[in-house]
Amino acid sequence: MDSLSDALKAISVSTELIDEELSPHLDTLLAALLEKKEGVAGQVAASGILPTLAGALRKNGPLTATAALVVAEVARDASVRERCIEAGLVTALLPMLNSSDQDLLLHTGRAIGRICFENSAQQDLLVQKGVIPRLVTIMDQHPENDPLVNVCLLALCNLADMDSAREALAEVGVAEALTAQLRRAPDAERRHIILEVLGSLGESDVLKLQFVDSGVPQALSEMIRGLQGGSDPHDLCSIKIASNLIVSLLLGDESMQKCFGEGTGTVYQDVLSWLKSPNAQLQLSGALAIANFARNDSNCVRMLELGVVSHILDLLERHVIDGDVSVQHAGLSALRNLAIPATNKVRMLEDGVARRIRNLLQSDMPPVQFKLLGTLRMMVDGQEDAATVLGKDEVLLARVIEWCEARDHAGVRGEANRLLAALIRHSRAPEVINAVTEADGVRHLIAMATSEHVIMQNEALVALAIASAIDIESMQEPFREADLLPMLQKMLDDPVGAVEVKFSAIGLICSLANSGLLKEQMEALNLKESLSKLSGHSNSKLASQADTVLAVISGTS
């Protein structure tokens, strides 16, 4: 420590930066720092020599590389970084990034990175001073200098969350540099740095598209292919991050379409293989990716032609009992998206989807139950045959009725009720109405009609109106027991009730008027008065509907 003190004293009293005089003292100082003894960096900062080091850097002479290395070692200590900034070391170091000397670039990059770590003001200054294009250029010029590339990647990692940095990176072709480095990454540490940078930058729509154009998804797929089958925790971590990244890149419509390539794209083909993988993370990412690809009708139709549904069903069946909830949820999301085009609904039913999906009714997991119900509801939307087949399925109905009573899970309860209503609305089949009645489902539809959600109220009221019009005899007793008519009258009289709910309620009353028993109850409630008030409603469609039904229950038409 005596030699360190002597060196610091000698440097601090130097009035001129004479290289021959400073050189041995800098060497002594560097040797002490490299020993990494506690307090050395603080002693250096306290000695007042930091401005001298900044001067040595600006002189850009024989001692520049040593001075940069000294600063890099001093800046390891977080407690002295602010004093490094005050001494002007960052501004003195920045021009060094234009050097062709790879060692100087390495020391300079490390020094700047350490001084500016977690300092947003300094990082913003770096971006303003043009450090972004220089970092990318260094990686392009020296792609095989691993320590130097690491420094550049770490710097990009620290800057990648800044909007200004992303804008700058979008202009300098960072995607190509990152893709090249990903393909030659020598170890897990390098892979993780690159993946972290890609993850941060991938939140930008502009960069997301650049990544796809530069082959980032393909490089990620290749990396996953090379790591599959192993058990190394670092490799498994890389697989997880990379597959999540691909799913994220598919969130952009244009980037997703390029990866799909009409179903022949390398990324799409790899995603399909993930569905069969023993790796649960890849199964999850594969299902999520398929759901992302299925965001437009043409992709959905094409994927169905290519047989994707059987792959998803195979995956779901592997997870029915004690399976991965996330995988099941993602698989059902993919199926639901695929079932949106009307042509696909028919094809999926012909392919036995409804039959195979029934196996999932065994699931006790609310997220899976919720997504399963939504998928089935999408399957029967506008599909009379599908709604009839499912609506007559006693096992399915029993489970749906059970979920209609899921007190601890409002989402499951709501979706179960909506499916029940959909089976009647889309089938309009007497046998389905009878099956729902036998399963004690009518009371759930009546309860659904009082939901706080207008769309659910309407769906329930329409289903009840259809059921009443087809089979009023089996409906009238459950309606009477549930006090349906007083409930409907309350809807009509509600001064702030939604117009569409009132309209659907009047439609149901019209169907109920076919029952002598219920018509008597209408008279007792003086339902005509409620309808009369609506005949003058500002909504002409609602007013006309009220007049029509008023005439029906008055017996004048």
XYZ file of C-alpha atoms in Angstrom:
557
model
C 0.000 0.000 0.000
C 3.024 2.284 0.518
C 3.869 1.966 -3.195
C 0.241 2.789 -4.075
C 0.301 5.879 -1.868
C 3.573 6.971 -3.415
C 2.179 6.470 -6.915
C -1.008 8.397 -6.147
C 0.990 11.215 -4.622
C 3.324 11.369 -7.609
C 0.453 11.472 -10.085
C -1.477 14.077 -8.078
C 1.452 16.522 -7.965
C 2.256 16.183 -11.668
C 1.837 19.537 -13.347
C 2.422 18.180 -16.830
C 1.330 14.880 -18.320
C 4.779 13.548 -19.186
C 4.350 9.954 -20.327
C 7.732 8.734 -19.108
C 7.056 10.053 -15.606
C 3.466 8.868 -15.333
C 3.945 5.402 -16.826
C 5.523 3.595 -13.814
C 3.050 5.202 -11.411
C 0.081 4.123 -13.558
C 1.529 0.610 -13.655
C 1.753 0.583 -9.854
C -1.773 1.891 -9.591
C -3.070 -0.722 -12.050
C -1.333 -3.568 -10.235
C -2.963 -2.526 -6.959
C -6.402 -2.324 -8.596
C -6.033 -5.716 -10.265
C -5.382 -7.288 -6.844
C -8.992 -6.227 -6.097
C -8.244 -5.308 -2.498
C -11.064 -3.522 -0.738
C -10.843 0.265 -0.577
C -8.280 0.768 -3.355
C -10.766 2.388 -5.759
C -11.969 4.710 -3.010
C -8.373 5.656 -2.206
C -7.754 6.421 -5.890
C -10.851 8.625 -6.129
C -10.035 10.422 -2.877
C -6.511 11.217 -4.063
C -7.875 13.638 -6.658
C -6.146 12.010 -9.646
C -9.325 11.269 -11.653
C -9.105 14.580 -13.604
C -5.480 13.704 -14.396
C -6.629 10.383 -15.820
C -9.242 12.217 -17.890
C -6.431 14.445 -19.210
C -4.336 11.415 -20.118
C -7.256 9.994 -22.057
C -7.861 13.245 -23.940
C -4.160 13.443 -24.844
C -4.625 10.095 -26.632
C -0.974 9.118 -26.363
C 0.999 5.992 -25.357
C -0.651 5.892 -21.917
C -4.239 6.031 -23.201
C -4.873 2.265 -23.084
C -3.387 1.967 -19.562
C -5.401 4.953 -18.362
C -8.596 3.441 -19.818
C -7.859 0.134 -18.080
C -7.206 1.926 -14.772
C -10.535 3.752 -15.066
C -12.312 0.479 -15.906
C -10.865 -1.143 -12.764
C -11.664 1.879 -10.559
C -15.271 1.893 -11.839
C -15.858 -1.633 -10.567
C -16.569 0.090 -7.234
C -20.073 1.603 -7.413
C -19.241 4.128 -4.686
C -16.769 6.039 -6.894
C -18.761 6.164 -10.146
C -20.318 9.553 -9.452
C -16.859 11.041 -8.887
C -15.720 9.503 -12.190
C -18.547 11.341 -13.926
C -17.724 14.608 -12.148
C -14.100 14.269 -13.237
C -15.228 14.164 -16.903
C -14.081 10.608 -17.482
C -17.134 9.600 -19.549
C -16.724 12.438 -22.043
C -12.980 11.749 -22.162
C -13.573 8.065 -22.875
C -16.239 8.393 -25.594
C -13.860 9.361 -28.450
C -11.832 6.235 -27.679
C -14.730 4.141 -29.062
C -13.664 5.259 -32.551
C -10.265 3.608 -32.146
C -9.190 0.640 -34.274
C -7.192 -0.767 -31.317
C -9.259 -3.685 -30.013
C -7.634 -3.645 -26.553
C -8.369 0.051 -26.169
C -11.949 -0.539 -27.318
C -12.297 -3.293 -24.719
C -10.968 -1.184 -21.811
C -12.989 1.853 -22.926
C -16.207 -0.118 -23.271
C -15.791 -1.673 -19.847
C -14.999 1.681 -18.246
C -17.989 3.477 -19.770
C -20.310 0.557 -19.051
C -19.341 0.388 -15.386
C -19.442 4.150 -14.763
C -22.874 4.519 -16.398
C -24.427 1.335 -14.993
C -27.964 2.037 -13.706
C -27.458 5.767 -14.251
C -30.297 6.790 -16.579
C -29.045 10.371 -17.036
C -25.614 9.195 -18.173
C -27.101 6.449 -20.336
C -29.329 8.999 -22.044
C -26.248 11.151 -22.636
C -24.448 8.184 -24.213
C -27.319 7.676 -26.665
C -27.345 11.384 -27.515
C -23.590 11.263 -28.132
C -24.062 8.480 -30.707
C -22.790 5.481 -28.774
C -25.453 3.139 -30.231
C -24.250 3.023 -33.856
C -20.660 2.760 -32.638
C -21.439 -0.328 -30.521
C -23.095 -2.043 -33.481
C -20.203 -1.113 -35.767
C -17.678 -2.571 -33.310
C -19.613 -5.869 -33.267
C -19.728 -5.882 -37.073
C -15.998 -5.118 -37.395
C -14.766 -7.528 -34.719
C -17.421 -10.307 -34.574
C -15.003 -12.942 -33.290
C -13.451 -10.911 -30.471
C -15.588 -12.471 -27.767
C -14.577 -10.205 -24.829
C -15.163 -7.104 -26.959
C -18.491 -8.371 -28.316
C -19.539 -9.172 -24.753
C -18.866 -5.592 -23.684
C -20.963 -4.254 -26.580
C -23.794 -6.675 -25.831
C -23.817 -5.767 -22.147
C -23.942 -2.091 -23.082
C -26.883 -2.714 -25.418
C -28.555 -4.739 -22.672
C -28.304 -1.774 -20.296
C -29.602 0.692 -22.897
C -32.260 -1.465 -24.584
C -35.165 -0.331 -22.382
C -34.755 3.301 -23.466
C -37.020 4.542 -26.277
C -34.251 6.758 -27.631
C -31.899 3.772 -27.788
C -34.477 1.650 -29.619
C -35.001 4.416 -32.158
C -31.259 4.653 -32.721
C -30.911 0.867 -33.011
C -33.720 0.699 -35.564
C -31.604 2.887 -37.855
C -28.327 0.938 -37.703
C -29.162 -2.672 -38.547
C -28.731 -4.115 -35.084
C -30.858 -7.108 -36.068
C -28.195 -8.464 -38.433
C -25.460 -8.073 -35.827
C -27.498 -9.816 -33.137
C -28.532 -12.622 -35.488
C -24.916 -13.255 -36.450
C -23.834 -13.308 -32.807
C -26.699 -15.599 -31.813
C -25.660 -18.107 -34.464
C -22.058 -18.181 -33.205
C -22.736 -17.798 -29.462
C -20.025 -19.926 -27.810
C -21.744 -20.498 -24.472
C -24.925 -20.098 -22.413
C -23.774 -16.794 -20.922
C -23.420 -15.190 -24.362
C -26.738 -16.672 -25.475
C -28.530 -15.232 -22.462
C -27.143 -11.734 -23.007
C -28.234 -11.779 -26.657
C -31.650 -13.181 -25.752
C -32.120 -10.489 -23.129
C -31.261 -7.760 -25.644
C -33.623 -9.293 -28.216
C -36.373 -9.526 -25.621
C -36.117 -5.859 -24.682
C -35.807 -4.603 -28.241
C -38.566 -6.915 -29.492
C -41.122 -4.741 -27.725
C -40.633 -2.222 -30.546
C -42.887 -2.942 -33.561
C -40.271 -1.500 -35.928
C -37.475 -3.666 -34.525
C -39.782 -6.686 -34.317
C -40.232 -6.545 -38.094
C -36.507 -5.971 -38.628
C -35.772 -9.045 -36.507
C -38.039 -11.185 -38.681
C -36.531 -9.783 -41.911
C -33.035 -10.486 -40.540
C -33.816 -14.095 -39.649
C -33.917 -13.763 -35.859
C -36.828 -16.257 -35.455
C -35.019 -18.776 -37.669
C -31.814 -18.327 -35.648
C -33.780 -18.826 -32.438
C -35.397 -21.962 -33.878
C -32.012 -23.327 -34.910
C -30.677 -22.677 -31.431
C -33.636 -24.493 -29.851
C -33.180 -27.411 -32.238
C -29.542 -27.704 -31.247
C -30.278 -27.621 -27.509
C -33.264 -30.007 -27.431
C -32.900 -33.351 -25.757
C -30.382 -32.234 -23.159
C -30.863 -31.672 -19.446
C -28.383 -28.876 -18.762
C -30.252 -26.180 -16.758
C -28.579 -23.379 -18.749
C -29.667 -24.943 -22.034
C -33.206 -25.451 -20.773
C -33.260 -21.813 -19.703
C -32.114 -20.766 -23.188
C -34.877 -22.876 -24.750
C -37.470 -21.230 -22.544
C -36.335 -17.672 -23.279
C -35.903 -18.311 -27.011
C -39.295 -19.988 -27.481
C -40.993 -17.193 -25.524
C -39.210 -14.697 -27.765
C -40.548 -16.348 -30.911
C -44.078 -16.232 -29.493
C -43.566 -12.540 -28.738
C -42.286 -11.790 -32.262
C -45.456 -13.390 -33.662
C -47.604 -10.757 -31.955
C -46.898 -8.360 -34.817
C -49.272 -9.045 -37.742
C -46.696 -8.510 -40.473
C -43.915 -10.359 -38.663
C -46.305 -13.233 -37.876
C -47.347 -13.530 -41.531
C -43.729 -13.662 -42.694
C -42.941 -16.452 -40.233
C -46.060 -18.378 -41.294
C -45.104 -18.412 -44.967
C -48.450 -19.946 -45.994
C -47.732 -22.837 -43.661
C -44.387 -23.706 -45.205
C -42.209 -21.334 -43.159
C -39.348 -22.849 -41.165
C -40.538 -21.208 -37.970
C -44.094 -22.539 -38.392
C -42.770 -26.042 -39.073
C -40.559 -25.881 -35.975
C -43.485 -24.648 -33.879
C -45.499 -27.696 -34.985
C -42.674 -29.971 -33.826
C -42.751 -28.300 -30.405
C -46.288 -29.604 -29.868
C -44.863 -33.149 -29.903
C -41.837 -32.330 -27.746
C -41.421 -33.902 -24.273
C -40.382 -30.425 -23.065
C -43.448 -28.813 -21.441
C -42.057 -25.315 -22.096
C -41.842 -26.009 -25.823
C -45.340 -27.490 -25.785
C -46.615 -24.305 -24.162
C -44.763 -22.011 -26.552
C -45.896 -24.126 -29.497
C -49.558 -23.832 -28.530
C -49.232 -20.079 -27.901
C -47.497 -19.643 -31.260
C -50.288 -21.539 -33.067
C -52.821 -19.272 -31.351
C -50.849 -16.275 -32.651
C -50.682 -17.678 -36.185
C -54.457 -18.207 -36.020
C -55.221 -14.492 -35.873
C -56.665 -14.253 -39.358
C -59.139 -16.426 -41.224
C -56.872 -17.371 -44.133
C -54.185 -18.692 -41.781
C -56.811 -20.621 -39.808
C -58.187 -22.286 -42.933
C -54.693 -23.106 -44.189
C -53.585 -24.570 -40.849
C -56.686 -26.756 -40.728
C -55.894 -28.033 -44.227
C -52.396 -28.882 -42.996
C -53.791 -30.924 -40.083
C -52.811 -28.735 -37.128
C -55.930 -29.599 -35.111
C -54.973 -33.226 -34.565
C -51.576 -32.088 -33.214
C -53.271 -29.754 -30.717
C -55.777 -32.412 -29.639
C -52.961 -34.934 -29.143
C -51.206 -32.379 -26.956
C -54.329 -31.633 -24.914
C -55.033 -35.321 -24.347
C -51.531 -35.754 -22.909
C -52.421 -33.245 -20.186
C -55.988 -34.212 -19.237
C -55.149 -35.798 -15.888
C -52.507 -34.106 -13.715
C -51.345 -32.149 -16.729
C -49.859 -28.726 -17.158
C -52.631 -26.139 -16.809
C -50.755 -23.555 -18.874
C -50.338 -25.985 -21.771
C -54.028 -26.927 -21.692
C -55.045 -23.279 -21.557
C -52.790 -22.377 -24.489
C -53.923 -25.383 -26.533
C -57.572 -24.467 -26.060
C -56.812 -20.851 -26.998
C -55.338 -22.126 -30.258
C -58.383 -24.327 -30.924
C -60.738 -21.469 -30.168
C -58.953 -19.155 -32.613
C -58.949 -21.865 -35.273
C -62.705 -22.311 -34.840
C -63.553 -18.678 -35.611
C -63.980 -19.021 -39.425
C -67.364 -20.623 -40.216
C -65.830 -23.088 -42.674
C -63.428 -24.292 -40.010
C -66.234 -25.024 -37.533
C -67.797 -27.494 -39.943
C -64.451 -29.082 -40.794
C -63.426 -29.362 -37.140
C -66.687 -31.087 -36.285
C -66.221 -33.496 -39.179
C -62.750 -34.214 -37.843
C -64.238 -35.245 -34.482
C -63.033 -32.279 -32.443
C -66.212 -32.104 -30.346
C -65.883 -35.772 -29.460
C -62.203 -35.626 -28.551
C -62.486 -32.357 -26.651
C -65.026 -33.964 -24.281
C -62.107 -35.724 -22.555
C -61.114 -32.381 -21.072
C -64.395 -32.224 -19.149
C -62.577 -34.187 -16.469
C -60.360 -31.216 -15.667
C -60.658 -29.699 -12.199
C -58.629 -26.629 -13.112
C -60.746 -23.438 -13.413
C -58.494 -21.817 -16.088
C -58.868 -24.935 -18.240
C -62.606 -25.149 -17.571
C -63.018 -21.495 -18.531
C -61.118 -21.844 -21.807
C -62.807 -25.169 -22.639
C -66.273 -23.632 -22.260
C -65.293 -20.681 -24.432
C -63.899 -23.023 -27.094
C -67.078 -25.120 -27.157
C -69.175 -21.958 -27.391
C -67.132 -20.821 -30.386
C -67.586 -24.278 -31.957
C -71.401 -24.058 -31.873
C -71.620 -20.392 -32.895
C -73.907 -20.375 -35.952
C -73.617 -24.170 -36.248
C -77.012 -25.863 -35.850
C -75.708 -29.418 -36.178
C -72.878 -28.882 -33.700
C -75.178 -27.243 -31.167
C -77.663 -30.097 -31.532
C -75.026 -32.801 -31.064
C -73.471 -31.158 -28.021
C -76.832 -30.051 -26.598
C -78.041 -33.674 -26.453
C -74.848 -34.899 -24.779
C -75.907 -35.813 -21.235
C -72.338 -36.054 -19.912
C -71.487 -32.639 -21.302
C -74.694 -31.050 -20.018
C -74.197 -32.487 -16.542
C -70.707 -30.999 -16.356
C -71.846 -27.639 -17.753
C -74.679 -27.465 -15.196
C -72.134 -28.270 -12.469
C -69.956 -25.405 -13.640
C -72.986 -23.085 -13.736
C -72.821 -23.371 -9.951
C -69.077 -22.698 -9.608
C -69.432 -20.174 -6.786
C -65.712 -19.539 -6.379
C -65.047 -18.925 -10.057
C -67.215 -16.243 -11.649
C -65.534 -16.638 -15.032
C -66.252 -20.369 -15.216
C -69.807 -19.787 -14.018
C -70.407 -17.094 -16.627
C -68.960 -19.153 -19.506
C -70.988 -22.226 -18.474
C -74.198 -20.206 -18.551
C -73.306 -18.674 -21.912
C -72.636 -22.134 -23.407
C -75.972 -23.390 -22.085
C -77.767 -20.470 -23.756
C -75.746 -20.954 -26.964
C -76.772 -24.616 -27.264
C -80.426 -23.564 -27.393
C -79.928 -20.405 -29.470
C -77.950 -22.125 -32.214
C -79.682 -25.515 -32.296
C -83.321 -24.399 -31.908
C -83.936 -28.122 -31.445
C -86.771 -29.551 -29.275
C -84.517 -32.408 -28.145
C -81.864 -29.943 -26.920
C -84.469 -27.885 -25.058
C -85.784 -31.070 -23.489
C -82.270 -32.174 -22.510
C -81.496 -28.797 -20.918
C -84.799 -28.879 -19.032
C -84.163 -32.451 -17.836
C -80.697 -31.401 -16.649
C -82.269 -28.564 -14.606
C -80.621 -25.932 -16.766
C -83.606 -23.591 -17.158
C -83.153 -22.088 -13.710
C -79.585 -21.137 -14.591
C -80.738 -19.368 -17.744
C -83.319 -17.441 -15.703
C -80.603 -16.412 -13.244
C -78.356 -15.437 -16.168
C -81.104 -13.095 -17.415
C -80.468 -10.924 -14.342
C -76.712 -10.713 -14.965
C -74.976 -7.361 -14.632
C -73.579 -7.903 -18.136
C -75.985 -6.835 -20.891
C -74.623 -9.331 -23.411
C -75.269 -12.229 -21.015
C -78.760 -10.934 -20.217
C -79.603 -10.815 -23.906
C -78.212 -14.284 -24.609
C -80.282 -15.732 -21.774
C -83.492 -13.923 -22.747
C -83.178 -14.983 -26.392
C -82.515 -18.617 -25.389
C -85.548 -18.608 -23.081
C -87.703 -17.050 -25.820
C -86.637 -19.750 -28.303
C -87.261 -22.505 -25.764
C -90.695 -21.063 -24.946
C -91.690 -20.749 -28.588
C -90.738 -24.389 -29.254
C -91.904 -26.085 -26.047
C -93.957 -23.829 -23.807
C -95.532 -26.794 -22.011
C -92.257 -27.937 -20.401
C -91.185 -24.357 -19.723
C -94.151 -22.918 -17.877
C -93.653 -24.683 -14.550
C -89.958 -23.749 -14.133
C -90.865 -20.175 -15.179
C -93.642 -19.936 -12.634
C -91.479 -21.316 -9.829
C -88.708 -18.830 -10.648
C -91.093 -15.841 -10.763
C -89.910 -15.105 -14.283
C -92.736 -12.717 -15.209
C -92.257 -10.343 -12.228
C -88.551 -10.314 -13.117
C -89.334 -9.396 -16.731
C -91.730 -6.673 -15.617
C -88.991 -5.198 -13.465
C -86.725 -5.076 -16.532
C -89.404 -3.246 -18.537
C -90.001 -0.731 -15.758
C -86.306 -0.068 -15.068
C -85.773 3.591 -16.082
C -82.052 3.060 -16.740
C -82.267 -0.428 -18.223
C -80.561 -1.083 -21.564
C -82.825 -0.827 -24.604
C -81.592 -4.137 -26.002
C -82.466 -5.918 -22.755
C -85.986 -4.465 -22.775
C -86.360 -5.509 -26.425
C -85.316 -9.115 -25.660
C -87.534 -9.206 -22.579
C -90.553 -8.174 -24.684
C -89.693 -10.904 -27.187
C -89.721 -13.473 -24.391
C -93.071 -12.155 -23.062
C -94.501 -12.643 -26.541
C -93.503 -16.338 -26.437
C -94.866 -16.740 -22.895
C -98.277 -15.413 -24.011
C -98.837 -18.814 -25.666
C -99.288 -20.304 -22.188
C -102.734 -19.831 -20.675
C -101.256 -20.173 -17.193
C -98.615 -17.510 -17.785
C -101.034 -15.251 -19.610
C -103.240 -15.229 -16.515
C -100.204 -14.209 -14.467
C -99.538 -11.362 -16.920
C -103.056 -10.084 -16.305
C -102.605 -10.291 -12.533
C -99.340 -8.324 -12.770
C -100.925 -5.743 -15.079
C -98.072 -6.269 -17.520
C -100.044 -4.329 -20.139
C -99.346 -1.111 -18.276
C -95.607 -1.691 -18.416
C -95.828 -2.395 -22.148
C -98.031 0.678 -22.701
C -95.375 2.908 -21.177
C -92.794 1.513 -23.603
C -95.045 2.034 -26.638
C -94.091 5.701 -26.453
C -90.354 5.038 -26.066
C -87.929 7.213 -28.038
C -86.454 4.072 -29.604
C -88.905 3.371 -32.419
C -87.943 -0.301 -32.721
C -88.592 -0.899 -29.022
C -91.854 1.077 -29.150
C -93.092 -0.964 -32.112
C -92.159 -4.236 -30.370
C -94.081 -3.132 -27.264
C -97.174 -2.291 -29.358
C -97.053 -5.658 -31.099
C -96.810 -7.696 -27.896
C -99.405 -5.524 -26.175
C -101.815 -6.448 -28.970
C -100.932 -10.142 -28.602
C -101.606 -10.379 -24.873
C -104.750 -8.215 -25.255
C -106.060 -10.770 -27.710
C -106.564 -8.232 -30.526
C -104.238 -9.869 -32.991
